[in-house]
Amino acid sequence: MTSAPSVAAGLGLSALRGATLAEVDAVAALQHRIDRKYLVPLDRARDLVARLAGTHHVLDLAGRRTTNYLSAYFDTEQLGAWRAHVQGRRRRWKVRTRLYAEDGLCRVEVKTKDGRGATVKHALTIPAAAYGHLGAQAAEFVDETLAGAGIPVAAKELAPAAEIRYVRAALADLDRGTRVTLDGALTCHHGDRAVALDSGHVLVETKGGVRPAPADRLLLALGGRPVSLSKYVVAQSLLTPGLPDNDVRRLARAHFTSAAGTVPLYERTSAA
C-alpha cells in the first residue's frame, strides 16, 4: 500500500481545519450530486488546498487525513457498464465493492444517473472479508437498485472486472454542503496488468449541485478544466486488449503509465 502520509504532505493538508466523519456526513454526504473531475498537477492541487483552507475542512479520522481506497468493479461479460459510459448512454451504471483499508470498512455500491445527468449512489455495508465478491445480500441489493433505476442487468450476470487503488483526501465546505476529493497514488489493475497515474498529478473531484461550487471556480482560475474521466473506464480502456479506441483512452495515455511490481487483483490488505 502507498504511504498515506506522503500524499497528505504533498497536498499540504495540515493547513486545513479537521472535521469528523459525522460532521461531514451531516451536511455533505451527497448521495445525489453532480460530479466534476479535473486532472491537476500536484503543485496546483496543493495551491487549491491552500486556497480552500478558509472555507473547507478536511476529513480527519483520529489524526489521519487520508485513506487508502480499494475499489473492485464488476461488469458483464460484454462489458456493459464500460460500454454505456464510453458511448455516453443516459442509463449509465457501475457496481463495485469498496474497502476503506485502514478502517476495515467495506461497502457494495451502485452508481446510476438520473434523468438530469446527476450521479445517484446507493451503498450497503458488508463484511470486509466480502470485498471483491457479490454474495447473496450484496447481489439482492444490486438487483433491487439496478431494477429501480430501470437498468436491465442482474447481479448474476456480473463478474470481477478491474480494481482501482488510490489514496484519498476528502474536503468539505460545511456551510454550503459541497465536497472536494483529491486522489493520489492512483493505480488500475486487471489480471496481471496494471497502470498508474503519474506521481505529478492528482485527480480532483468536486461533488455538489447543478451550479459549479467555489472550488470549481478556483480550479478554473488555476488552469484546470473539467474532464470526462471514469477510473473504471480508464482501467478497462488501457488494460483490456482489443477494446475500441475512445476519448478516455486518449486522455489517459497522456497521464498513465505501466506500473511494475504490482500485486494480484483483490489481494487482501490488512486494516490498520
PDB file of C-alpha atoms in Angstrom:
ATOM      1  CA  MET A   1       0.000   0.000   0.000  1.00  0.00           C
ATOM      2  CA  THR A   2       1.072   3.560  -0.626  1.00  0.00           C
ATOM      3  CA  SER A   3       2.148   5.678   2.311  1.00  0.00           C
ATOM      4  CA  ALA A   4      -0.820   7.918   3.059  1.00  0.00           C
ATOM      5  CA  PRO A   5       1.301  10.466   4.968  1.00  0.00           C
ATOM      6  CA  SER A   6       3.312  11.158   1.783  1.00  0.00           C
ATOM      7  CA  VAL A   7       0.138  12.119  -0.095  1.00  0.00           C
ATOM      8  CA  ALA A   8      -1.072  14.210   2.841  1.00  0.00           C
ATOM      9  CA  ALA A   9       2.236  16.066   2.966  1.00  0.00           C
ATOM     10  CA  GLY A  10       2.298  16.596  -0.794  1.00  0.00           C
ATOM     11  CA  LEU A  11      -1.124  18.224  -0.690  1.00  0.00           C
ATOM     12  CA  GLY A  12      -0.415  20.357   2.380  1.00  0.00           C
ATOM     13  CA  LEU A  13      -3.418  19.042   4.280  1.00  0.00           C
ATOM     14  CA  SER A  14      -2.071  20.248   7.618  1.00  0.00           C
ATOM     15  CA  ALA A  15      -3.158  23.780   6.627  1.00  0.00           C
ATOM     16  CA  LEU A  16      -6.850  22.848   6.901  1.00  0.00           C
ATOM     17  CA  ARG A  17      -9.096  22.532   9.911  1.00  0.00           C
ATOM     18  CA  GLY A  18     -10.198  18.983  10.598  1.00  0.00           C
ATOM     19  CA  ALA A  19     -13.760  17.666  10.670  1.00  0.00           C
ATOM     20  CA  THR A  20     -15.124  14.347  11.888  1.00  0.00           C
ATOM     21  CA  LEU A  21     -16.903  11.880   9.626  1.00  0.00           C
ATOM     22  CA  ALA A  22     -20.174  12.647  11.406  1.00  0.00           C
ATOM     23  CA  GLU A  23     -19.753  16.375  10.727  1.00  0.00           C
ATOM     24  CA  VAL A  24     -19.023  15.808   7.041  1.00  0.00           C
ATOM     25  CA  ASP A  25     -21.863  13.328   6.565  1.00  0.00           C
ATOM     26  CA  ALA A  26     -24.320  15.625   8.333  1.00  0.00           C
ATOM     27  CA  VAL A  27     -24.021  18.298   5.641  1.00  0.00           C
ATOM     28  CA  ALA A  28     -22.206  16.793   2.683  1.00  0.00           C
ATOM     29  CA  ALA A  29     -22.986  13.108   2.283  1.00  0.00           C
ATOM     30  CA  LEU A  30     -24.134  13.897  -1.280  1.00  0.00           C
ATOM     31  CA  GLN A  31     -25.540  10.597  -2.459  1.00  0.00           C
ATOM     32  CA  HIS A  32     -27.324  12.559  -5.215  1.00  0.00           C
ATOM     33  CA  ARG A  33     -24.962  15.028  -6.860  1.00  0.00           C
ATOM     34  CA  ILE A  34     -23.155  16.456  -9.857  1.00  0.00           C
ATOM     35  CA  ASP A  35     -19.533  15.290 -10.128  1.00  0.00           C
ATOM     36  CA  ARG A  36     -16.897  17.342 -11.927  1.00  0.00           C
ATOM     37  CA  LYS A  37     -13.404  15.907 -12.393  1.00  0.00           C
ATOM     38  CA  TYR A  38     -10.054  17.537 -13.052  1.00  0.00           C
ATOM     39  CA  LEU A  39      -6.571  16.113 -13.650  1.00  0.00           C
ATOM     40  CA  VAL A  40      -4.393  18.628 -11.853  1.00  0.00           C
ATOM     41  CA  PRO A  41      -0.597  18.869 -11.430  1.00  0.00           C
ATOM     42  CA  LEU A  42       0.384  18.227  -7.829  1.00  0.00           C
ATOM     43  CA  ASP A  43       1.656  21.772  -7.242  1.00  0.00           C
ATOM     44  CA  ARG A  44      -1.681  23.218  -8.388  1.00  0.00           C
ATOM     45  CA  ALA A  45      -3.570  20.747  -6.219  1.00  0.00           C
ATOM     46  CA  ARG A  46      -1.529  21.917  -3.243  1.00  0.00           C
ATOM     47  CA  ASP A  47      -2.319  25.534  -4.195  1.00  0.00           C
ATOM     48  CA  LEU A  48      -6.017  24.626  -4.373  1.00  0.00           C
ATOM     49  CA  VAL A  49      -5.913  23.130  -0.875  1.00  0.00           C
ATOM     50  CA  ALA A  50      -4.259  26.289   0.472  1.00  0.00           C
ATOM     51  CA  ARG A  51      -6.906  28.489  -1.150  1.00  0.00           C
ATOM     52  CA  LEU A  52      -9.724  26.365   0.263  1.00  0.00           C
ATOM     53  CA  ALA A  53      -8.368  26.493   3.811  1.00  0.00           C
ATOM     54  CA  GLY A  54     -10.656  29.388   4.750  1.00  0.00           C
ATOM     55  CA  THR A  55     -13.880  27.631   3.752  1.00  0.00           C
ATOM     56  CA  HIS A  56     -13.211  23.886   3.809  1.00  0.00           C
ATOM     57  CA  HIS A  57     -12.434  21.302   6.456  1.00  0.00           C
ATOM     58  CA  VAL A  58     -10.516  18.122   5.788  1.00  0.00           C
ATOM     59  CA  LEU A  59     -11.924  14.804   6.955  1.00  0.00           C
ATOM     60  CA  ASP A  60      -9.813  13.858   9.962  1.00  0.00           C
ATOM     61  CA  LEU A  61     -10.047  10.330  11.346  1.00  0.00           C
ATOM     62  CA  ALA A  62      -8.269  10.342  14.701  1.00  0.00           C
ATOM     63  CA  GLY A  63      -5.410  12.363  13.194  1.00  0.00           C
ATOM     64  CA  ARG A  64      -5.359  10.588   9.825  1.00  0.00           C
ATOM     65  CA  ARG A  65      -6.233  12.873   6.922  1.00  0.00           C
ATOM     66  CA  THR A  66      -6.125  10.404   4.032  1.00  0.00           C
ATOM     67  CA  THR A  67      -7.446   6.905   3.471  1.00  0.00           C
ATOM     68  CA  ASN A  68      -6.337   4.075   1.195  1.00  0.00           C
ATOM     69  CA  TYR A  69      -9.256   3.087  -1.028  1.00  0.00           C
ATOM     70  CA  LEU A  70      -9.567  -0.223  -2.874  1.00  0.00           C
ATOM     71  CA  SER A  71     -12.457  -0.465  -5.332  1.00  0.00           C
ATOM     72  CA  ALA A  72     -13.283  -3.750  -7.072  1.00  0.00           C
ATOM     73  CA  TYR A  73     -15.561  -3.230 -10.080  1.00  0.00           C
ATOM     74  CA  PHE A  74     -17.974  -5.724 -11.622  1.00  0.00           C
ATOM     75  CA  ASP A  75     -19.229  -5.871 -15.199  1.00  0.00           C
ATOM     76  CA  THR A  76     -20.998  -8.163 -17.627  1.00  0.00           C
ATOM     77  CA  GLU A  77     -19.124 -10.475 -19.973  1.00  0.00           C
ATOM     78  CA  GLN A  78     -19.763  -7.938 -22.761  1.00  0.00           C
ATOM     79  CA  LEU A  79     -18.553  -5.057 -20.507  1.00  0.00           C
ATOM     80  CA  GLY A  80     -21.991  -3.447 -20.472  1.00  0.00           C
ATOM     81  CA  ALA A  81     -21.097  -0.865 -17.821  1.00  0.00           C
ATOM     82  CA  TRP A  82     -17.897   0.132 -19.635  1.00  0.00           C
ATOM     83  CA  ARG A  83     -19.670   0.455 -22.983  1.00  0.00           C
ATOM     84  CA  ALA A  84     -22.523   2.501 -21.514  1.00  0.00           C
ATOM     85  CA  HIS A  85     -20.027   5.064 -20.217  1.00  0.00           C
ATOM     86  CA  VAL A  86     -17.857   5.176 -23.337  1.00  0.00           C
ATOM     87  CA  GLN A  87     -20.920   5.576 -25.556  1.00  0.00           C
ATOM     88  CA  GLY A  88     -22.404   8.259 -23.291  1.00  0.00           C
ATOM     89  CA  ARG A  89     -25.674   6.445 -22.726  1.00  0.00           C
ATOM     90  CA  ARG A  90     -28.245   8.049 -20.465  1.00  0.00           C
ATOM     91  CA  ARG A  91     -28.650   4.925 -18.311  1.00  0.00           C
ATOM     92  CA  ARG A  92     -25.063   4.519 -17.163  1.00  0.00           C
ATOM     93  CA  TRP A  93     -24.224   2.401 -14.117  1.00  0.00           C
ATOM     94  CA  LYS A  94     -21.409   0.983 -12.038  1.00  0.00           C
ATOM     95  CA  VAL A  95     -21.274  -1.783  -9.452  1.00  0.00           C
ATOM     96  CA  ARG A  96     -18.341  -2.119  -7.079  1.00  0.00           C
ATOM     97  CA  THR A  97     -17.244  -3.175  -3.649  1.00  0.00           C
ATOM     98  CA  ARG A  98     -15.119  -0.595  -1.862  1.00  0.00           C
ATOM     99  CA  LEU A  99     -12.726  -1.207   1.016  1.00  0.00           C
ATOM    100  CA  TYR A 100     -11.522   1.607   3.256  1.00  0.00           C
ATOM    101  CA  ALA A 101      -8.312  -0.160   4.143  1.00  0.00           C
ATOM    102  CA  GLU A 102      -7.228   1.441   7.417  1.00  0.00           C
ATOM    103  CA  ASP A 103     -10.731   1.254   8.864  1.00  0.00           C
ATOM    104  CA  GLY A 104     -11.605  -2.256   7.694  1.00  0.00           C
ATOM    105  CA  LEU A 105     -14.907  -0.869   6.366  1.00  0.00           C
ATOM    106  CA  CYS A 106     -16.410  -2.355   3.206  1.00  0.00           C
ATOM    107  CA  ARG A 107     -19.474  -1.444   1.161  1.00  0.00           C
ATOM    108  CA  VAL A 108     -21.117  -2.585  -2.029  1.00  0.00           C
ATOM    109  CA  GLU A 109     -22.012   0.494  -4.070  1.00  0.00           C
ATOM    110  CA  VAL A 110     -24.223   1.004  -7.108  1.00  0.00           C
ATOM    111  CA  LYS A 111     -23.963   4.262  -9.047  1.00  0.00           C
ATOM    112  CA  THR A 112     -26.530   5.339 -11.636  1.00  0.00           C
ATOM    113  CA  LYS A 113     -27.549   8.544 -13.413  1.00  0.00           C
ATOM    114  CA  ASP A 114     -30.874  10.279 -13.017  1.00  0.00           C
ATOM    115  CA  GLY A 115     -32.794  11.979 -15.823  1.00  0.00           C
ATOM    116  CA  ARG A 116     -30.794  15.194 -15.398  1.00  0.00           C
ATOM    117  CA  GLY A 117     -27.400  13.515 -15.535  1.00  0.00           C
ATOM    118  CA  ALA A 118     -26.737  13.701 -11.798  1.00  0.00           C
ATOM    119  CA  THR A 119     -24.972  10.811 -10.076  1.00  0.00           C
ATOM    120  CA  VAL A 120     -27.075   8.769  -7.659  1.00  0.00           C
ATOM    121  CA  LYS A 121     -25.110   6.490  -5.340  1.00  0.00           C
ATOM    122  CA  HIS A 122     -26.594   3.678  -3.250  1.00  0.00           C
ATOM    123  CA  ALA A 123     -24.466   1.814  -0.698  1.00  0.00           C
ATOM    124  CA  LEU A 124     -24.767  -1.171   1.617  1.00  0.00           C
ATOM    125  CA  THR A 125     -22.233  -2.051   4.312  1.00  0.00           C
ATOM    126  CA  ILE A 126     -20.900  -5.596   4.053  1.00  0.00           C
ATOM    127  CA  PRO A 127     -18.170  -7.512   5.928  1.00  0.00           C
ATOM    128  CA  ALA A 128     -14.608  -6.589   4.971  1.00  0.00           C
ATOM    129  CA  ALA A 129     -13.969 -10.235   4.055  1.00  0.00           C
ATOM    130  CA  ALA A 130     -16.599  -9.871   1.320  1.00  0.00           C
ATOM    131  CA  TYR A 131     -14.539  -7.314  -0.588  1.00  0.00           C
ATOM    132  CA  GLY A 132     -14.228  -8.321  -4.245  1.00  0.00           C
ATOM    133  CA  HIS A 133     -17.293 -10.584  -4.134  1.00  0.00           C
ATOM    134  CA  LEU A 134     -21.052 -10.249  -4.578  1.00  0.00           C
ATOM    135  CA  GLY A 135     -22.590 -12.564  -2.005  1.00  0.00           C
ATOM    136  CA  ALA A 136     -26.290 -13.180  -1.578  1.00  0.00           C
ATOM    137  CA  GLN A 137     -27.015  -9.991   0.382  1.00  0.00           C
ATOM    138  CA  ALA A 138     -24.940  -7.834  -1.951  1.00  0.00           C
ATOM    139  CA  ALA A 139     -26.479  -9.426  -5.048  1.00  0.00           C
ATOM    140  CA  GLU A 140     -30.006  -8.754  -3.779  1.00  0.00           C
ATOM    141  CA  PHE A 141     -29.065  -5.119  -3.125  1.00  0.00           C
ATOM    142  CA  VAL A 142     -27.557  -4.758  -6.612  1.00  0.00           C
ATOM    143  CA  ASP A 143     -30.612  -6.311  -8.265  1.00  0.00           C
ATOM    144  CA  GLU A 144     -33.058  -4.048  -6.415  1.00  0.00           C
ATOM    145  CA  THR A 145     -31.047  -0.893  -7.086  1.00  0.00           C
ATOM    146  CA  LEU A 146     -30.466  -1.505 -10.792  1.00  0.00           C
ATOM    147  CA  ALA A 147     -34.084  -2.527 -11.325  1.00  0.00           C
ATOM    148  CA  GLY A 148     -35.233   0.634  -9.551  1.00  0.00           C
ATOM    149  CA  ALA A 149     -33.159   2.691 -11.988  1.00  0.00           C
ATOM    150  CA  GLY A 150     -34.598   0.875 -14.995  1.00  0.00           C
ATOM    151  CA  ILE A 151     -31.328  -0.889 -15.858  1.00  0.00           C
ATOM    152  CA  PRO A 152     -31.931  -4.452 -17.145  1.00  0.00           C
ATOM    153  CA  VAL A 153     -28.838  -6.039 -15.589  1.00  0.00           C
ATOM    154  CA  ALA A 154     -28.821  -8.663 -12.818  1.00  0.00           C
ATOM    155  CA  ALA A 155     -26.070  -9.420 -10.313  1.00  0.00           C
ATOM    156  CA  LYS A 156     -25.783 -12.989 -11.627  1.00  0.00           C
ATOM    157  CA  GLU A 157     -24.520 -11.507 -14.909  1.00  0.00           C
ATOM    158  CA  LEU A 158     -21.650  -9.670 -13.213  1.00  0.00           C
ATOM    159  CA  ALA A 159     -18.081 -10.815 -12.627  1.00  0.00           C
ATOM    160  CA  PRO A 160     -14.952  -9.078 -11.247  1.00  0.00           C
ATOM    161  CA  ALA A 161     -13.631  -6.749 -13.959  1.00  0.00           C
ATOM    162  CA  ALA A 162     -10.956  -4.399 -12.550  1.00  0.00           C
ATOM    163  CA  GLU A 163      -9.595  -2.931  -9.349  1.00  0.00           C
ATOM    164  CA  ILE A 164      -8.672   0.692  -8.631  1.00  0.00           C
ATOM    165  CA  ARG A 165      -6.459   1.755  -5.711  1.00  0.00           C
ATOM    166  CA  TYR A 166      -5.633   5.238  -4.533  1.00  0.00           C
ATOM    167  CA  VAL A 167      -5.089   7.467  -1.509  1.00  0.00           C
ATOM    168  CA  ARG A 168      -7.908   9.982  -0.964  1.00  0.00           C
ATOM    169  CA  ALA A 169      -8.224  13.212   0.950  1.00  0.00           C
ATOM    170  CA  ALA A 170     -11.796  14.498   1.415  1.00  0.00           C
ATOM    171  CA  LEU A 171     -12.546  18.198   1.919  1.00  0.00           C
ATOM    172  CA  ALA A 172     -15.956  19.603   2.813  1.00  0.00           C
ATOM    173  CA  ASP A 173     -17.499  23.054   2.896  1.00  0.00           C
ATOM    174  CA  LEU A 174     -19.686  22.590   5.954  1.00  0.00           C
ATOM    175  CA  ASP A 175     -21.669  25.755   5.209  1.00  0.00           C
ATOM    176  CA  ARG A 176     -22.528  25.071   1.567  1.00  0.00           C
ATOM    177  CA  GLY A 177     -22.692  21.281   1.846  1.00  0.00           C
ATOM    178  CA  THR A 178     -20.265  20.584  -1.006  1.00  0.00           C
ATOM    179  CA  ARG A 179     -17.216  18.325  -1.115  1.00  0.00           C
ATOM    180  CA  VAL A 180     -13.889  18.059  -2.893  1.00  0.00           C
ATOM    181  CA  THR A 181     -11.869  14.860  -3.056  1.00  0.00           C
ATOM    182  CA  LEU A 182      -8.219  14.571  -4.108  1.00  0.00           C
ATOM    183  CA  ASP A 183      -6.906  11.174  -5.218  1.00  0.00           C
ATOM    184  CA  GLY A 184      -3.198  10.461  -5.459  1.00  0.00           C
ATOM    185  CA  ALA A 185      -1.055   7.353  -5.961  1.00  0.00           C
ATOM    186  CA  LEU A 186      -3.789   6.012  -8.240  1.00  0.00           C
ATOM    187  CA  THR A 187      -3.320   2.598  -9.870  1.00  0.00           C
ATOM    188  CA  CYS A 188      -5.600   0.456 -12.047  1.00  0.00           C
ATOM    189  CA  HIS A 189      -5.347  -3.349 -12.083  1.00  0.00           C
ATOM    190  CA  HIS A 190      -6.783  -6.013 -14.381  1.00  0.00           C
ATOM    191  CA  GLY A 191      -5.467  -9.545 -14.066  1.00  0.00           C
ATOM    192  CA  ASP A 192      -1.676  -9.353 -14.045  1.00  0.00           C
ATOM    193  CA  ARG A 193      -1.611  -5.958 -15.771  1.00  0.00           C
ATOM    194  CA  ALA A 194      -1.547  -2.527 -14.143  1.00  0.00           C
ATOM    195  CA  VAL A 195      -1.208   1.165 -14.976  1.00  0.00           C
ATOM    196  CA  ALA A 196      -0.577   4.123 -12.677  1.00  0.00           C
ATOM    197  CA  LEU A 197      -1.370   7.818 -12.781  1.00  0.00           C
ATOM    198  CA  ASP A 198       1.920   9.687 -12.885  1.00  0.00           C
ATOM    199  CA  SER A 199       3.007  10.893  -9.464  1.00  0.00           C
ATOM    200  CA  GLY A 200       2.993  14.522 -10.577  1.00  0.00           C
ATOM    201  CA  HIS A 201      -0.792  14.622 -10.987  1.00  0.00           C
ATOM    202  CA  VAL A 202      -3.831  14.329  -8.729  1.00  0.00           C
ATOM    203  CA  LEU A 203      -7.402  13.540  -9.723  1.00  0.00           C
ATOM    204  CA  VAL A 204      -9.643  16.175  -8.145  1.00  0.00           C
ATOM    205  CA  GLU A 205     -13.408  15.733  -7.985  1.00  0.00           C
ATOM    206  CA  THR A 206     -15.943  18.322  -6.895  1.00  0.00           C
ATOM    207  CA  LYS A 207     -19.277  16.976  -5.698  1.00  0.00           C
ATOM    208  CA  GLY A 208     -22.195  19.336  -5.384  1.00  0.00           C
ATOM    209  CA  GLY A 209     -25.208  20.788  -7.148  1.00  0.00           C
ATOM    210  CA  VAL A 210     -26.007  21.848 -10.695  1.00  0.00           C
ATOM    211  CA  ARG A 211     -24.175  25.151 -10.289  1.00  0.00           C
ATOM    212  CA  PRO A 212     -20.364  24.985 -10.026  1.00  0.00           C
ATOM    213  CA  ALA A 213     -19.066  25.355  -6.479  1.00  0.00           C
ATOM    214  CA  PRO A 214     -16.382  27.845  -5.377  1.00  0.00           C
ATOM    215  CA  ALA A 215     -13.848  25.028  -5.686  1.00  0.00           C
ATOM    216  CA  ASP A 216     -14.712  24.700  -9.382  1.00  0.00           C
ATOM    217  CA  ARG A 217     -14.106  28.405  -9.927  1.00  0.00           C
ATOM    218  CA  LEU A 218     -10.770  28.145  -8.138  1.00  0.00           C
ATOM    219  CA  LEU A 219      -9.773  25.178 -10.276  1.00  0.00           C
ATOM    220  CA  LEU A 220     -10.621  27.096 -13.435  1.00  0.00           C
ATOM    221  CA  ALA A 221      -8.543  30.041 -12.194  1.00  0.00           C
ATOM    222  CA  LEU A 222      -5.636  27.640 -11.640  1.00  0.00           C
ATOM    223  CA  GLY A 223      -5.864  26.424 -15.227  1.00  0.00           C
ATOM    224  CA  GLY A 224      -7.859  23.265 -14.564  1.00  0.00           C
ATOM    225  CA  ARG A 225     -10.527  22.098 -16.998  1.00  0.00           C
ATOM    226  CA  PRO A 226     -13.234  19.508 -16.304  1.00  0.00           C
ATOM    227  CA  VAL A 227     -12.573  16.127 -17.907  1.00  0.00           C
ATOM    228  CA  SER A 228     -14.878  13.188 -18.509  1.00  0.00           C
ATOM    229  CA  LEU A 229     -12.805  10.567 -16.762  1.00  0.00           C
ATOM    230  CA  SER A 230     -14.045   7.428 -15.034  1.00  0.00           C
ATOM    231  CA  LYS A 231     -11.430   5.439 -13.138  1.00  0.00           C
ATOM    232  CA  TYR A 232     -13.097   2.196 -14.162  1.00  0.00           C
ATOM    233  CA  VAL A 233     -13.298   3.213 -17.817  1.00  0.00           C
ATOM    234  CA  VAL A 234      -9.595   4.120 -17.700  1.00  0.00           C
ATOM    235  CA  ALA A 235      -8.732   0.711 -16.264  1.00  0.00           C
ATOM    236  CA  GLN A 236     -10.633  -1.224 -18.909  1.00  0.00           C
ATOM    237  CA  SER A 237      -9.576   1.041 -21.768  1.00  0.00           C
ATOM    238  CA  LEU A 238      -5.866   0.774 -21.021  1.00  0.00           C
ATOM    239  CA  LEU A 239      -5.633  -2.788 -19.746  1.00  0.00           C
ATOM    240  CA  THR A 240      -8.068  -4.880 -21.797  1.00  0.00           C
ATOM    241  CA  PRO A 241      -6.752  -5.813 -25.251  1.00  0.00           C
ATOM    242  CA  GLY A 242      -8.984  -5.337 -28.261  1.00  0.00           C
ATOM    243  CA  LEU A 243     -11.326  -2.643 -26.958  1.00  0.00           C
ATOM    244  CA  PRO A 244     -12.129   0.183 -29.381  1.00  0.00           C
ATOM    245  CA  ASP A 245     -10.263   3.452 -29.029  1.00  0.00           C
ATOM    246  CA  ASN A 246     -12.117   6.205 -27.171  1.00  0.00           C
ATOM    247  CA  ASP A 247     -11.714   9.694 -25.720  1.00  0.00           C
ATOM    248  CA  VAL A 248     -10.941   8.376 -22.233  1.00  0.00           C
ATOM    249  CA  ARG A 249      -8.110   6.198 -23.518  1.00  0.00           C
ATOM    250  CA  ARG A 250      -6.580   9.083 -25.472  1.00  0.00           C
ATOM    251  CA  LEU A 251      -6.701  11.332 -22.410  1.00  0.00           C
ATOM    252  CA  ALA A 252      -5.410   8.645 -20.053  1.00  0.00           C
ATOM    253  CA  ARG A 253      -2.446   7.761 -22.250  1.00  0.00           C
ATOM    254  CA  ALA A 254      -1.006  11.209 -21.544  1.00  0.00           C
ATOM    255  CA  HIS A 255      -1.034  10.672 -17.769  1.00  0.00           C
ATOM    256  CA  PHE A 256      -0.968   6.908 -17.073  1.00  0.00           C
ATOM    257  CA  THR A 257       1.996   4.573 -17.460  1.00  0.00           C
ATOM    258  CA  SER A 258       2.540   0.852 -16.944  1.00  0.00           C
ATOM    259  CA  ALA A 259       3.010   0.007 -13.280  1.00  0.00           C
ATOM    260  CA  ALA A 260       5.685  -2.560 -12.404  1.00  0.00           C
ATOM    261  CA  GLY A 261       5.846  -4.644  -9.244  1.00  0.00           C
ATOM    262  CA  THR A 262       2.104  -4.649  -8.535  1.00  0.00           C
ATOM    263  CA  VAL A 263       0.270  -7.324  -6.565  1.00  0.00           C
ATOM    264  CA  PRO A 264      -2.507  -9.586  -7.877  1.00  0.00           C
ATOM    265  CA  LEU A 265      -6.090  -8.395  -8.214  1.00  0.00           C
ATOM    266  CA  TYR A 266      -8.086  -8.457  -4.960  1.00  0.00           C
ATOM    267  CA  GLU A 267      -5.141  -9.278  -2.727  1.00  0.00           C
ATOM    268  CA  ARG A 268      -6.309  -8.686   0.830  1.00  0.00           C
ATOM    269  CA  THR A 269      -4.748  -5.743   2.644  1.00  0.00           C
ATOM    270  CA  SER A 270      -4.749  -5.817   6.430  1.00  0.00           C
ATOM    271  CA  ALA A 271      -6.590  -2.954   8.071  1.00  0.00           C
ATOM    272  CA  ALA A 272      -4.539  -0.853  10.459  1.00  0.00           C
TER     273      ALA A 272
END
